[in-house]
Short mmCIF file of C-alpha atoms in Angstrom, two decimals:
data_model
loop_
_atom_site.label_atom_id
_atom_site.label_comp_id
_atom_site.label_asym_id
_atom_site.label_seq_id
_atom_site.Cartn_x
_atom_site.Cartn_y
_atom_site.Cartn_z
CA GLU H 1 130.21 91.76 116.19
CA PRO H 2 127.79 89.09 115.65
CA LYS H 3 124.68 89.74 113.72
CA GLY H 4 120.86 89.09 114.56
CA LYS H 5 118.55 86.85 113.25
CA TYR H 6 116.71 89.79 111.76
CA ILE H 7 119.01 92.41 110.04
CA ILE H 8 116.98 96.10 109.92
CA LYS H 9 118.82 98.15 107.17
CA VAL H 10 117.75 101.78 107.59
CA CYS H 11 118.46 103.75 104.52
CA ASP H 12 120.28 107.02 105.03
CA GLY H 13 120.61 108.12 101.44
CA THR H 14 119.96 111.42 100.46
CA ALA H 15 115.99 111.12 99.53
CA CYS H 16 115.29 109.09 102.61
CA HIS H 17 117.45 111.39 104.96
CA VAL H 18 115.77 114.39 103.84
CA ARG H 19 112.25 112.58 104.52
CA GLY H 20 113.01 111.62 107.83
CA SER H 21 115.50 108.56 107.99
CA GLU H 22 116.79 109.86 111.30
CA VAL H 23 113.19 109.26 113.07
CA VAL H 24 113.07 106.03 111.44
CA ASN H 25 116.35 104.92 112.83
CA TYR H 26 115.41 106.54 116.20
CA ILE H 27 112.15 104.73 116.62
CA VAL H 28 113.39 101.13 115.42
CA ARG H 29 116.32 101.61 118.00
CA LYS H 30 114.38 102.63 120.73
CA GLN H 31 111.52 99.83 120.20
CA LEU H 32 114.67 97.07 120.34
CA ASN H 33 115.85 98.89 123.40
CA LEU H 34 119.22 99.34 121.89
CA LYS H 35 121.66 101.52 123.57
CA GLU H 36 124.25 103.97 122.16
CA GLY H 37 126.63 102.33 119.99
CA GLN H 38 124.84 98.96 120.41
CA ASP H 39 123.66 97.64 116.70
CA THR H 40 122.77 94.08 117.54
CA THR H 41 120.25 93.17 120.71
CA ASN H 42 121.82 91.15 123.42
CA ASP H 43 119.60 87.92 122.51
CA LEU H 44 121.21 88.28 119.03
CA SER H 45 117.64 88.59 117.55
CA PHE H 46 117.76 91.86 115.78
CA THR H 47 120.63 94.13 114.26
CA VAL H 48 120.00 97.55 112.97
CA GLU H 49 122.39 98.92 110.20
CA ARG H 50 122.07 102.48 108.61
CA VAL H 51 122.97 101.87 104.73
CA ALA H 52 124.09 104.52 102.23
CA CYS H 53 121.13 103.55 99.83
CA ILE H 54 118.62 100.85 99.50
CA GLY H 55 117.57 101.83 95.83
CA CYS H 56 114.17 102.72 96.30
CA CYS H 57 114.50 106.54 96.62
CA GLY H 58 110.77 107.04 95.38
CA LEU H 59 109.62 105.46 98.41
CA ALA H 60 111.57 107.12 100.92
CA PRO H 61 112.17 106.87 103.72
CA VAL H 62 112.74 102.94 103.32
CA MET H 63 113.81 100.00 105.51
CA THR H 64 114.25 96.55 104.87
CA ILE H 65 114.13 93.47 106.84
CA ASN H 66 116.65 90.65 106.07
CA ASP H 67 117.02 92.33 102.41
CA GLN H 68 113.53 90.51 101.76
CA GLU H 69 110.99 92.72 103.05
CA VAL H 70 110.80 96.49 101.96
CA HIS H 71 108.97 99.14 103.79
CA GLY H 72 108.83 102.68 102.52
CA GLN H 73 106.97 105.71 102.70
CA LEU H 74 107.48 105.25 106.37
CA THR H 75 105.76 107.42 109.08
CA PRO H 76 106.42 106.91 112.73
CA GLU H 77 103.29 105.23 113.33
CA ALA H 78 104.07 102.59 110.38
CA VAL H 79 107.74 101.94 111.80
CA GLU H 80 106.42 101.25 115.07
CA LEU H 81 103.76 98.78 113.50
CA VAL H 82 106.42 97.24 111.28
CA VAL H 83 108.74 96.69 114.25
CA ASP H 84 105.92 95.38 116.52
CA ASP H 85 104.98 92.86 113.71
CA LEU H 86 108.63 91.73 113.49
CA LEU H 87 108.92 91.30 117.51
CA LYS H 88 105.78 89.12 117.51
CA ARG H 89 107.38 87.02 114.62
CA ASN H 90 110.25 86.41 116.53
CA VAL H 91 108.60 84.99 119.40
CA THR H 92 105.98 83.19 117.22
CA GLY H 93 107.95 82.12 114.36
CA GLU H 94 105.39 83.22 111.85
CA VAL H 95 106.50 84.17 108.47
CA TYR H 96 105.96 87.85 106.94
CA SER H 97 102.54 88.04 105.72
CA GLY H 98 102.96 91.15 103.56
CA ASN H 99 100.01 93.15 105.68
CA VAL H 100 102.26 95.83 107.21
#
């Protein structure tokens, strides 16, 4: 399956799992309108992957974008803000500012 321009990895290691990685994954997939069994958006902009461990257990729950941005201690609201920012950057071509 082709990968998107932005690859979002949601950690599902033990620490992240007990701290809500299921909710993180659900919100990301919902905001990107991904259907059950679909990992990449139709326009090939985004791919969502669940990974065993990112290695930032103290920041759980964690997700990364293109293995360059690490977003930790995620609340449902924070996940929405990160994905909203990513959707905006996909349209505008802006680079991550580190402010989300």
